[in-house]
CSV table of C-alpha atoms in Angstrom, one decimal:
chain,number,residue,atom,x,y,z
A,1,ALA,CA,-149.2,-89.1,-99.3
A,2,GLN,CA,-149.1,-92.0,-97.0
A,3,THR,CA,-146.3,-94.6,-97.4
A,4,ILE,CA,-145.7,-98.0,-95.9
A,5,HIS,CA,-142.3,-99.5,-95.6
A,6,GLN,CA,-141.4,-103.0,-94.6
A,7,TRP,CA,-138.0,-104.3,-93.7
A,8,PRO,CA,-136.0,-106.3,-94.4
A,9,VAL,CA,-137.1,-107.3,-97.9
A,10,ALA,CA,-135.9,-110.9,-97.4
A,11,GLU,CA,-134.2,-112.9,-94.6
A,12,ILE,CA,-132.6,-116.3,-94.4
A,13,LYS,CA,-132.4,-117.4,-90.8
A,14,ALA,CA,-131.5,-120.6,-88.8
A,15,VAL,CA,-134.0,-122.6,-86.8
A,16,GLY,CA,-133.9,-121.4,-83.2
A,17,SER,CA,-132.6,-117.9,-84.0
A,18,PRO,CA,-134.5,-114.7,-83.2
A,19,LEU,CA,-136.4,-112.7,-85.7
A,20,SER,CA,-137.6,-109.1,-85.9
A,21,LEU,CA,-139.5,-107.7,-88.9
A,22,GLY,CA,-140.5,-104.1,-89.1
A,23,CYS,CA,-143.2,-101.9,-90.7
A,24,THR,CA,-143.4,-98.1,-90.7
A,25,ILE,CA,-146.3,-95.9,-91.9
A,26,LYS,CA,-145.7,-92.3,-92.8
A,27,GLY,CA,-148.2,-89.6,-93.4
A,28,LYS,CA,-151.1,-90.9,-91.4
A,29,SER,CA,-151.6,-90.6,-87.6
A,30,SER,CA,-153.3,-93.3,-85.6
A,31,PRO,CA,-153.6,-95.9,-88.4
A,32,ASN,CA,-155.0,-99.4,-87.8
A,33,LEU,CA,-152.1,-101.8,-88.4
A,34,TYR,CA,-152.1,-105.4,-89.4
A,35,TRP,CA,-149.6,-108.3,-89.9
A,36,TYR,CA,-150.4,-111.2,-92.3
A,37,TRP,CA,-148.5,-114.4,-93.1
A,38,GLN,CA,-148.6,-116.5,-96.2
A,39,ALA,CA,-146.9,-120.0,-96.4
A,40,THR,CA,-145.2,-120.6,-99.7
A,41,GLY,CA,-148.0,-121.3,-102.2
A,42,GLY,CA,-150.6,-121.0,-99.6
A,43,THR,CA,-153.3,-118.7,-98.5
A,44,LEU,CA,-153.1,-115.6,-96.3
A,45,GLN,CA,-153.6,-115.6,-92.6
A,46,GLN,CA,-154.1,-112.5,-90.5
A,47,LEU,CA,-151.7,-112.7,-87.5
A,48,PHE,CA,-152.2,-109.5,-85.5
A,49,TYR,CA,-153.9,-106.1,-85.5
A,50,SER,CA,-153.4,-102.9,-83.6
A,51,ILE,CA,-155.8,-100.1,-83.2
A,52,THR,CA,-153.6,-97.9,-81.1
A,53,VAL,CA,-150.1,-97.5,-79.7
A,54,GLY,CA,-149.2,-100.2,-77.2
A,55,GLN,CA,-152.2,-102.4,-78.0
A,56,VAL,CA,-151.9,-105.4,-80.1
A,57,GLU,CA,-154.4,-108.2,-80.6
A,58,SER,CA,-153.5,-111.7,-81.7
A,59,VAL,CA,-155.6,-113.4,-84.3
A,60,VAL,CA,-153.6,-116.6,-85.0
A,61,GLN,CA,-151.2,-118.4,-82.6
A,62,LEU,CA,-148.0,-119.1,-84.5
A,63,ASN,CA,-145.4,-118.6,-81.7
A,64,LEU,CA,-144.9,-115.0,-82.9
A,65,SER,CA,-145.4,-111.8,-81.1
A,66,ALA,CA,-146.1,-108.2,-82.2
A,67,SER,CA,-145.6,-104.8,-80.7
A,68,ARG,CA,-146.5,-101.3,-81.6
A,69,PRO,CA,-143.9,-99.1,-79.8
A,70,LYS,CA,-144.8,-95.9,-81.7
A,71,ASP,CA,-147.9,-94.7,-83.5
A,72,ASP,CA,-146.3,-95.4,-86.9
A,73,GLN,CA,-144.4,-98.6,-86.2
A,74,PHE,CA,-145.4,-102.2,-86.0
A,75,ILE,CA,-142.9,-105.0,-85.1
A,76,LEU,CA,-143.2,-108.7,-85.6
A,77,SER,CA,-140.8,-110.9,-83.6
A,78,THR,CA,-139.9,-114.2,-82.1
A,79,GLU,CA,-137.1,-115.4,-79.9
A,80,LYS,CA,-136.9,-118.8,-81.6
A,81,LEU,CA,-137.7,-119.4,-85.2
A,82,LEU,CA,-139.3,-122.6,-86.3
A,83,LEU,CA,-139.2,-124.1,-89.8
A,84,SER,CA,-142.9,-123.5,-90.1
A,85,HIS,CA,-142.3,-119.7,-89.8
A,86,SER,CA,-141.0,-119.6,-93.4
A,87,GLY,CA,-143.1,-117.7,-95.8
A,88,PHE,CA,-144.1,-114.2,-96.8
A,89,TYR,CA,-145.0,-111.6,-94.2
A,90,LEU,CA,-147.1,-108.6,-95.1
A,91,CYS,CA,-147.8,-105.5,-93.1
A,92,ALA,CA,-150.8,-103.3,-93.9
A,93,TRP,CA,-152.6,-100.2,-92.6
A,94,SER,CA,-156.1,-98.7,-92.9
A,95,PRO,CA,-157.4,-95.3,-91.8
A,96,GLN,CA,-160.3,-96.9,-90.0
A,97,PHE,CA,-161.3,-100.5,-89.4
A,98,ASN,CA,-164.0,-100.5,-92.0
A,99,GLN,CA,-161.8,-99.3,-94.8
A,100,ALA,CA,-159.6,-101.3,-97.2
A,101,PRO,CA,-156.1,-102.0,-96.0
A,102,LEU,CA,-153.1,-100.9,-98.0
A,103,PHE,CA,-150.1,-103.3,-98.0
A,104,GLY,CA,-146.4,-103.1,-97.8
A,105,GLU,CA,-144.2,-104.9,-100.2
A,106,GLY,CA,-143.6,-107.8,-97.8
A,107,THR,CA,-140.7,-109.7,-96.3
A,108,ARG,CA,-139.8,-113.1,-97.6
A,109,LEU,CA,-138.5,-115.3,-94.8
A,110,SER,CA,-136.7,-118.6,-95.2
A,111,VAL,CA,-135.9,-120.6,-92.1
A,112,LEU,CA,-133.3,-123.3,-92.6
B,1,GLY,CA,-164.6,-127.1,-93.4
B,2,ASP,CA,-163.4,-123.9,-94.9
B,3,LYS,CA,-165.2,-120.8,-93.6
B,4,VAL,CA,-164.4,-118.9,-96.8
B,5,LYS,CA,-164.5,-121.1,-99.9
B,6,GLN,CA,-163.3,-119.8,-103.2
B,7,SER,CA,-164.0,-121.2,-106.7
B,8,PRO,CA,-162.5,-122.0,-109.0
B,9,SER,CA,-159.1,-122.8,-107.6
B,10,ALA,CA,-157.5,-122.1,-111.0
B,11,LEU,CA,-158.6,-120.6,-114.2
B,12,SER,CA,-157.2,-119.9,-117.6
B,13,LEU,CA,-158.8,-117.2,-119.8
B,14,GLN,CA,-158.2,-116.0,-123.3
B,15,GLU,CA,-157.4,-112.3,-123.4
B,16,GLY,CA,-160.5,-110.2,-124.1
B,17,THR,CA,-163.0,-112.7,-122.5
B,18,ASN,CA,-165.0,-112.4,-119.3
B,19,SER,CA,-165.1,-114.5,-116.2
B,20,ALA,CA,-166.5,-114.7,-112.7
B,21,LEU,CA,-164.9,-115.7,-109.4
B,22,ARG,CA,-166.9,-116.7,-106.4
B,23,CYS,CA,-166.6,-116.9,-102.6
B,24,ASN,CA,-169.0,-118.8,-100.4
B,25,PHE,CA,-169.1,-118.2,-96.7
B,26,SER,CA,-170.1,-120.4,-93.8
B,27,ILE,CA,-169.8,-117.5,-91.4
B,28,ALA,CA,-172.1,-114.5,-91.0
B,29,ALA,CA,-169.8,-112.1,-92.8
B,30,THR,CA,-170.8,-108.4,-92.8
B,31,THR,CA,-168.0,-107.2,-95.1
B,32,VAL,CA,-166.0,-108.8,-97.9
B,33,GLN,CA,-162.7,-107.8,-99.5
B,34,TRP,CA,-161.2,-108.9,-102.8
B,35,PHE,CA,-157.4,-108.8,-103.4
B,36,LEU,CA,-155.1,-109.4,-106.3
B,37,GLN,CA,-151.6,-110.8,-105.5
B,38,ASN,CA,-149.2,-110.3,-108.4
B,39,PRO,CA,-146.3,-112.6,-109.2
B,40,ARG,CA,-143.9,-110.6,-107.0
B,41,GLY,CA,-146.2,-111.1,-104.0
B,42,SER,CA,-147.6,-107.6,-103.7
B,43,LEU,CA,-151.2,-107.5,-102.6
B,44,ILE,CA,-153.6,-104.9,-104.0
B,45,ASN,CA,-157.0,-104.3,-102.5
B,46,LEU,CA,-159.6,-104.4,-105.3
B,47,PHE,CA,-162.8,-104.0,-103.4
B,48,TYR,CA,-164.1,-103.5,-99.9
B,49,LEU,CA,-167.8,-104.4,-99.8
B,50,VAL,CA,-170.8,-104.2,-97.5
B,51,PRO,CA,-173.8,-106.0,-99.0
B,52,GLY,CA,-174.3,-104.6,-102.5
B,53,THR,CA,-172.2,-104.1,-105.6
B,54,LYS,CA,-169.2,-102.0,-106.6
B,55,GLU,CA,-167.6,-101.4,-110.0
B,56,ASN,CA,-164.2,-100.3,-110.9
B,57,GLY,CA,-163.2,-100.2,-114.6
B,58,ARG,CA,-163.4,-103.8,-115.9
B,59,LEU,CA,-164.0,-105.2,-112.5
B,60,LYS,CA,-167.3,-105.6,-110.7
B,61,SER,CA,-168.0,-107.2,-107.4
B,62,ALA,CA,-171.2,-108.1,-105.6
B,63,PHE,CA,-171.8,-109.3,-102.0
B,64,ASP,CA,-175.0,-111.0,-100.9
B,65,SER,CA,-174.9,-111.4,-97.1
B,66,LYS,CA,-178.2,-113.2,-96.9
B,67,GLU,CA,-177.1,-115.9,-99.4
B,68,SER,CA,-173.5,-115.8,-98.0
B,69,TYR,CA,-171.6,-115.3,-101.2
B,70,SER,CA,-169.6,-112.8,-103.2
B,71,THR,CA,-168.6,-112.6,-106.8
B,72,LEU,CA,-165.9,-110.8,-108.7
B,73,HIS,CA,-166.5,-110.3,-112.4
B,74,ILE,CA,-163.7,-109.6,-114.8
B,75,ARG,CA,-164.7,-108.1,-118.2
B,76,ASP,CA,-162.4,-108.0,-121.2
B,77,ALA,CA,-159.5,-109.8,-119.4
B,78,GLN,CA,-156.0,-108.4,-120.0
B,79,LEU,CA,-152.6,-110.0,-119.5
B,80,GLU,CA,-152.0,-107.8,-116.4
B,81,ASP,CA,-155.0,-109.4,-114.7
B,82,SER,CA,-153.0,-112.6,-114.2
B,83,GLY,CA,-152.3,-113.4,-110.6
B,84,THR,CA,-154.0,-114.9,-107.6
B,85,TYR,CA,-157.3,-113.4,-106.4
B,86,PHE,CA,-158.2,-113.7,-102.7
B,87,CYS,CA,-161.4,-112.9,-101.0
B,88,ALA,CA,-161.6,-112.3,-97.3
B,89,ALA,CA,-164.6,-112.0,-95.0
B,90,ASP,CA,-164.7,-110.4,-91.5
B,91,SER,CA,-165.0,-112.9,-88.7
B,92,ASP,CA,-168.5,-113.2,-87.3
B,93,THR,CA,-167.0,-112.8,-83.8
B,94,ASN,CA,-164.7,-109.8,-84.4
B,95,ALA,CA,-165.0,-107.2,-87.2
B,96,TYR,CA,-161.2,-106.6,-87.0
B,97,LYS,CA,-160.4,-110.2,-87.9
B,98,VAL,CA,-160.6,-111.4,-91.5
B,99,ILE,CA,-160.6,-114.9,-92.9
B,100,PHE,CA,-159.1,-115.5,-96.3
B,101,GLY,CA,-160.1,-118.0,-99.0
B,102,LYS,CA,-157.5,-120.1,-100.6
B,103,GLY,CA,-157.4,-118.0,-103.7
B,104,THR,CA,-158.1,-118.4,-107.4
B,105,HIS,CA,-155.0,-118.6,-109.7
B,106,LEU,CA,-155.9,-116.7,-112.8
B,107,HIS,CA,-153.8,-117.0,-116.0
B,108,VAL,CA,-154.8,-114.8,-118.9
B,109,LEU,CA,-153.5,-116.1,-122.2
B,110,PRO,CA,-152.5,-114.0,-125.2
């Protein structure tokens, strides 16, 4: 069975500090991978998607970057956090692009 | 304006009753997804739709691409149905991109 694991579960970081959030999918080769962000009490926004290793497409510009260093790994990062980066980050995967994504448990980020 | 508009924004239902949530699109969506976010924040995909209807237990969803709307019907609402329901449509410029509505906060009352 496929599993998706996000880390960390929660982070409290200072404005201007770096950030790295991770996501690993086990049990499925060449998944489509996605990052989403949700401001506290707000709606969801898709941030990035990746169809294959080494290729990441940006959907929304939030001064964040993403990378896919391995087939089963998706990393979200920034060198300098902003207050506006606070919120809930969700990673998801799908077998193909026209199939429903399955989500990780999310990372709750507070930037102070 | 919003490209994906959900209604109502909030709803309270008595347990055992029925309801319908709606999404209207101002983009030429080809697929629609419905999600439930539980109080912990976890997101569950309920339906992935091309034009047509799908049913799963007490939930039924329809997507009419010509009229640019989708509905989610909840029959015999249960307490565990409480949460926030989001719909999302694929972007008319890129099928890999999805745009979410602002959600419907559903509270099922005992």
